[in-house]
GROMACS .gro file of C-alpha atoms in nm:
model
  152
    1MET     CA    1   1.720  -0.550  -0.139
    2SER     CA    2   1.919  -0.846  -0.247
    3ILE     CA    3   1.802  -1.066   0.041
    4PHE     CA    4   1.446  -1.015  -0.075
    5THR     CA    5   1.540  -1.070  -0.440
    6ALA     CA    6   1.708  -1.396  -0.343
    7ALA     CA    7   1.413  -1.519  -0.135
    8TYR     CA    8   1.181  -1.456  -0.426
    9LEU     CA    9   1.413  -1.624  -0.661
   10ILE     CA   10   1.407  -1.924  -0.452
   11VAL     CA   11   1.044  -1.953  -0.408
   12ALA     CA   12   1.005  -1.911  -0.785
   13CYS     CA   13   1.260  -2.178  -0.873
   14CYS     CA   14   1.103  -2.415  -0.623
   15GLY     CA   15   0.758  -2.346  -0.765
   16TYR     CA   16   0.883  -2.413  -1.135
   17VAL     CA   17   1.061  -2.732  -1.026
   18LEU     CA   18   0.745  -2.859  -0.846
   19TYR     CA   19   0.490  -2.764  -1.085
   20GLY     CA   20   0.677  -2.716  -1.424
   21ASP     CA   21   0.507  -2.506  -1.697
   22ASP     CA   22   0.175  -2.516  -1.529
   23VAL     CA   23   0.288  -2.293  -1.238
   24LYS     CA   24   0.049  -2.001  -1.174
   25ALA     CA   25   0.161  -1.636  -1.093
   26GLU     CA   26   0.092  -1.704  -0.710
   27VAL     CA   27   0.238  -2.044  -0.596
   28THR     CA   28  -0.045  -2.108  -0.341
   29LEU     CA   29  -0.297  -2.116  -0.624
   30ASN     CA   30  -0.136  -2.437  -0.754
   31MET     CA   31  -0.156  -2.617  -0.421
   32ASN     CA   32  -0.522  -2.664  -0.467
   33ASP     CA   33  -0.476  -2.853  -0.796
   34HIS     CA   34  -0.227  -3.111  -0.724
   35ASP     CA   35  -0.266  -3.213  -0.353
   36ASP     CA   36  -0.579  -3.209  -0.138
   37ASN     CA   37  -0.381  -3.222   0.178
   38LEU     CA   38  -0.219  -2.895   0.094
   39TYR     CA   39  -0.557  -2.721   0.054
   40ILE     CA   40  -0.561  -2.592   0.416
   41LEU     CA   41  -0.213  -2.491   0.387
   42SER     CA   42  -0.267  -2.291   0.085
   43GLN     CA   43  -0.575  -2.109   0.242
   44VAL     CA   44  -0.364  -2.033   0.557
   45ALA     CA   45  -0.088  -1.887   0.330
   46SER     CA   46  -0.342  -1.681   0.128
   47LEU     CA   47  -0.504  -1.542   0.453
   48LEU     CA   48  -0.174  -1.459   0.607
   49TYR     CA   49  -0.073  -1.290   0.270
   50SER     CA   50  -0.385  -1.085   0.261
   51LEU     CA   51  -0.345  -0.988   0.632
   52SER     CA   52   0.012  -0.859   0.555
   53LEU     CA   53  -0.101  -0.657   0.270
   54VAL     CA   54  -0.366  -0.502   0.487
   55MET     CA   55  -0.107  -0.400   0.753
   56THR     CA   56   0.123  -0.284   0.493
   57CYS     CA   57  -0.150  -0.063   0.351
   58VAL     CA   58  -0.192   0.113   0.684
   59VAL     CA   59   0.182   0.163   0.734
   60VAL     CA   60   0.221   0.294   0.387
   61ALA     CA   61  -0.060   0.540   0.397
   62TYR     CA   62   0.067   0.687   0.730
   63THR     CA   63   0.199   1.006   0.546
   64ALA     CA   64  -0.139   1.064   0.390
   65PHE     CA   65  -0.318   1.009   0.721
   66SER     CA   66  -0.091   1.251   0.894
   67SER     CA   67  -0.136   1.519   0.631
   68TYR     CA   68  -0.513   1.515   0.611
   69GLU     CA   69  -0.567   1.475   0.991
   70ALA     CA   70  -0.353   1.798   1.040
   71PHE     CA   71  -0.549   1.980   0.787
   72ILE     CA   72  -0.884   1.862   0.951
   73ARG     CA   73  -0.749   1.951   1.298
   74SER     CA   74  -0.656   2.295   1.202
   75TYR     CA   75  -0.999   2.345   1.025
   76VAL     CA   76  -1.187   2.219   1.334
   77GLN     CA   77  -0.965   2.449   1.558
   78ASN     CA   78  -1.067   2.765   1.340
   79ALA     CA   79  -1.429   2.669   1.287
   80PHE     CA   80  -1.538   2.543   1.633
   81GLN     CA   81  -1.492   2.664   1.993
   82MET     CA   82  -1.238   2.453   2.210
   83ASN     CA   83  -1.504   2.292   2.432
   84SER     CA   84  -1.708   2.179   2.130
   85PRO     CA   85  -1.802   1.812   2.113
   86VAL     CA   86  -1.626   1.808   1.754
   87HIS     CA   87  -1.300   1.844   1.939
   88SER     CA   88  -1.339   1.548   2.136
   89ALA     CA   89  -1.480   1.336   1.845
   90LEU     CA   90  -1.158   1.401   1.636
   91PRO     CA   91  -0.945   1.117   1.759
   92PHE     CA   92  -1.244   0.874   1.713
   93LEU     CA   93  -1.306   0.998   1.350
   94PHE     CA   94  -0.928   0.961   1.268
   95ILE     CA   95  -0.921   0.608   1.400
   96ALA     CA   96  -1.242   0.518   1.207
   97LEU     CA   97  -1.094   0.665   0.887
   98ARG     CA   98  -0.759   0.477   0.950
   99CYS     CA   99  -0.966   0.159   0.998
  100LEU     CA  100  -1.195   0.223   0.695
  101PHE     CA  101  -0.915   0.299   0.446
  102PRO     CA  102  -0.791  -0.064   0.386
  103VAL     CA  103  -1.140  -0.192   0.363
  104VAL     CA  104  -1.229   0.066   0.097
  105CYS     CA  105  -0.912  -0.023  -0.084
  106GLY     CA  106  -1.000  -0.406  -0.066
  107LEU     CA  107  -1.354  -0.342  -0.191
  108ILE     CA  108  -1.222  -0.121  -0.482
  109ALA     CA  109  -0.980  -0.396  -0.577
  110TYR     CA  110  -1.236  -0.671  -0.555
  111PHE     CA  111  -1.527  -0.497  -0.753
  112VAL     CA  112  -1.336  -0.307  -1.019
  113PRO     CA  113  -1.307  -0.540  -1.317
  114ASN     CA  114  -0.928  -0.582  -1.436
  115PHE     CA  115  -0.815  -0.374  -1.140
  116GLY     CA  116  -0.491  -0.588  -1.121
  117ALA     CA  117  -0.399  -0.490  -1.480
  118PHE     CA  118  -0.467  -0.126  -1.414
  119LEU     CA  119  -0.272  -0.122  -1.091
  120SER     CA  120   0.027  -0.293  -1.283
  121LEU     CA  121   0.017  -0.018  -1.543
  122ILE     CA  122   0.018   0.254  -1.300
  123GLY     CA  123   0.288   0.093  -1.108
  124ALA     CA  124   0.498   0.038  -1.402
  125LEU     CA  125   0.453   0.401  -1.525
  126MET     CA  126   0.493   0.572  -1.193
  127ASN     CA  127   0.757   0.370  -1.015
  128SER     CA  128   1.034   0.517  -1.223
  129VAL     CA  129   0.906   0.863  -1.186
  130ILE     CA  130   0.867   0.846  -0.808
  131VAL     CA  131   1.199   0.664  -0.746
  132TYR     CA  132   1.424   0.830  -0.979
  133LEU     CA  133   1.291   1.162  -1.098
  134LEU     CA  134   1.084   1.308  -0.812
  135PRO     CA  135   1.359   1.304  -0.541
  136ASN     CA  136   1.611   1.489  -0.781
  137LEU     CA  137   1.350   1.759  -0.877
  138LEU     CA  138   1.259   1.801  -0.507
  139PHE     CA  139   1.621   1.846  -0.424
  140LEU     CA  140   1.683   2.101  -0.703
  141TYR     CA  141   1.374   2.281  -0.597
  142ASN     CA  142   1.471   2.297  -0.225
  143ALA     CA  143   1.853   2.348  -0.274
  144PRO     CA  144   1.953   2.701  -0.142
  145SER     CA  145   2.072   2.946  -0.425
  146GLY     CA  146   2.421   2.993  -0.291
  147SER     CA  147   2.513   2.624  -0.265
  148GLY     CA  148   2.632   2.586  -0.623
  149HIS     CA  149   2.332   2.410  -0.729
  150ARG     CA  150   2.071   2.557  -0.979
  151ALA     CA  151   1.789   2.704  -0.797
  152TRP     CA  152   1.443   2.733  -0.958
   0.00000   0.00000   0.00000
């Protein structure tokens, strides 16, 4: 974690030294204002950053994907016969839903006004709960009653 913090700190300091008080939240946005030669570089950096976010979105959502896919698979096994065309279409449905997920997230972020501020608020409020409180509550909930931990 400290490696990432140091990398962000280096980029932030270089951006401040280069652009001063006019530095924007994302350093690549400053490249368009000062130097026309850096325009292509800033566009490539923004494109690569967007691509990394899309790929990260898919990896982070894997748990949700596997959960709802197991639910759909069990529902289809109970509702349809095994030789039904629905069973053979399930893998294609799952692939389509996994590919559609980042697109829908991107469209929501693009079309909802002030979505960045809303997302920042949710992240600020829920980050502490998810990181610090939820794991401890789940441990207490799952701890065996004879282990010296208080069981619920």
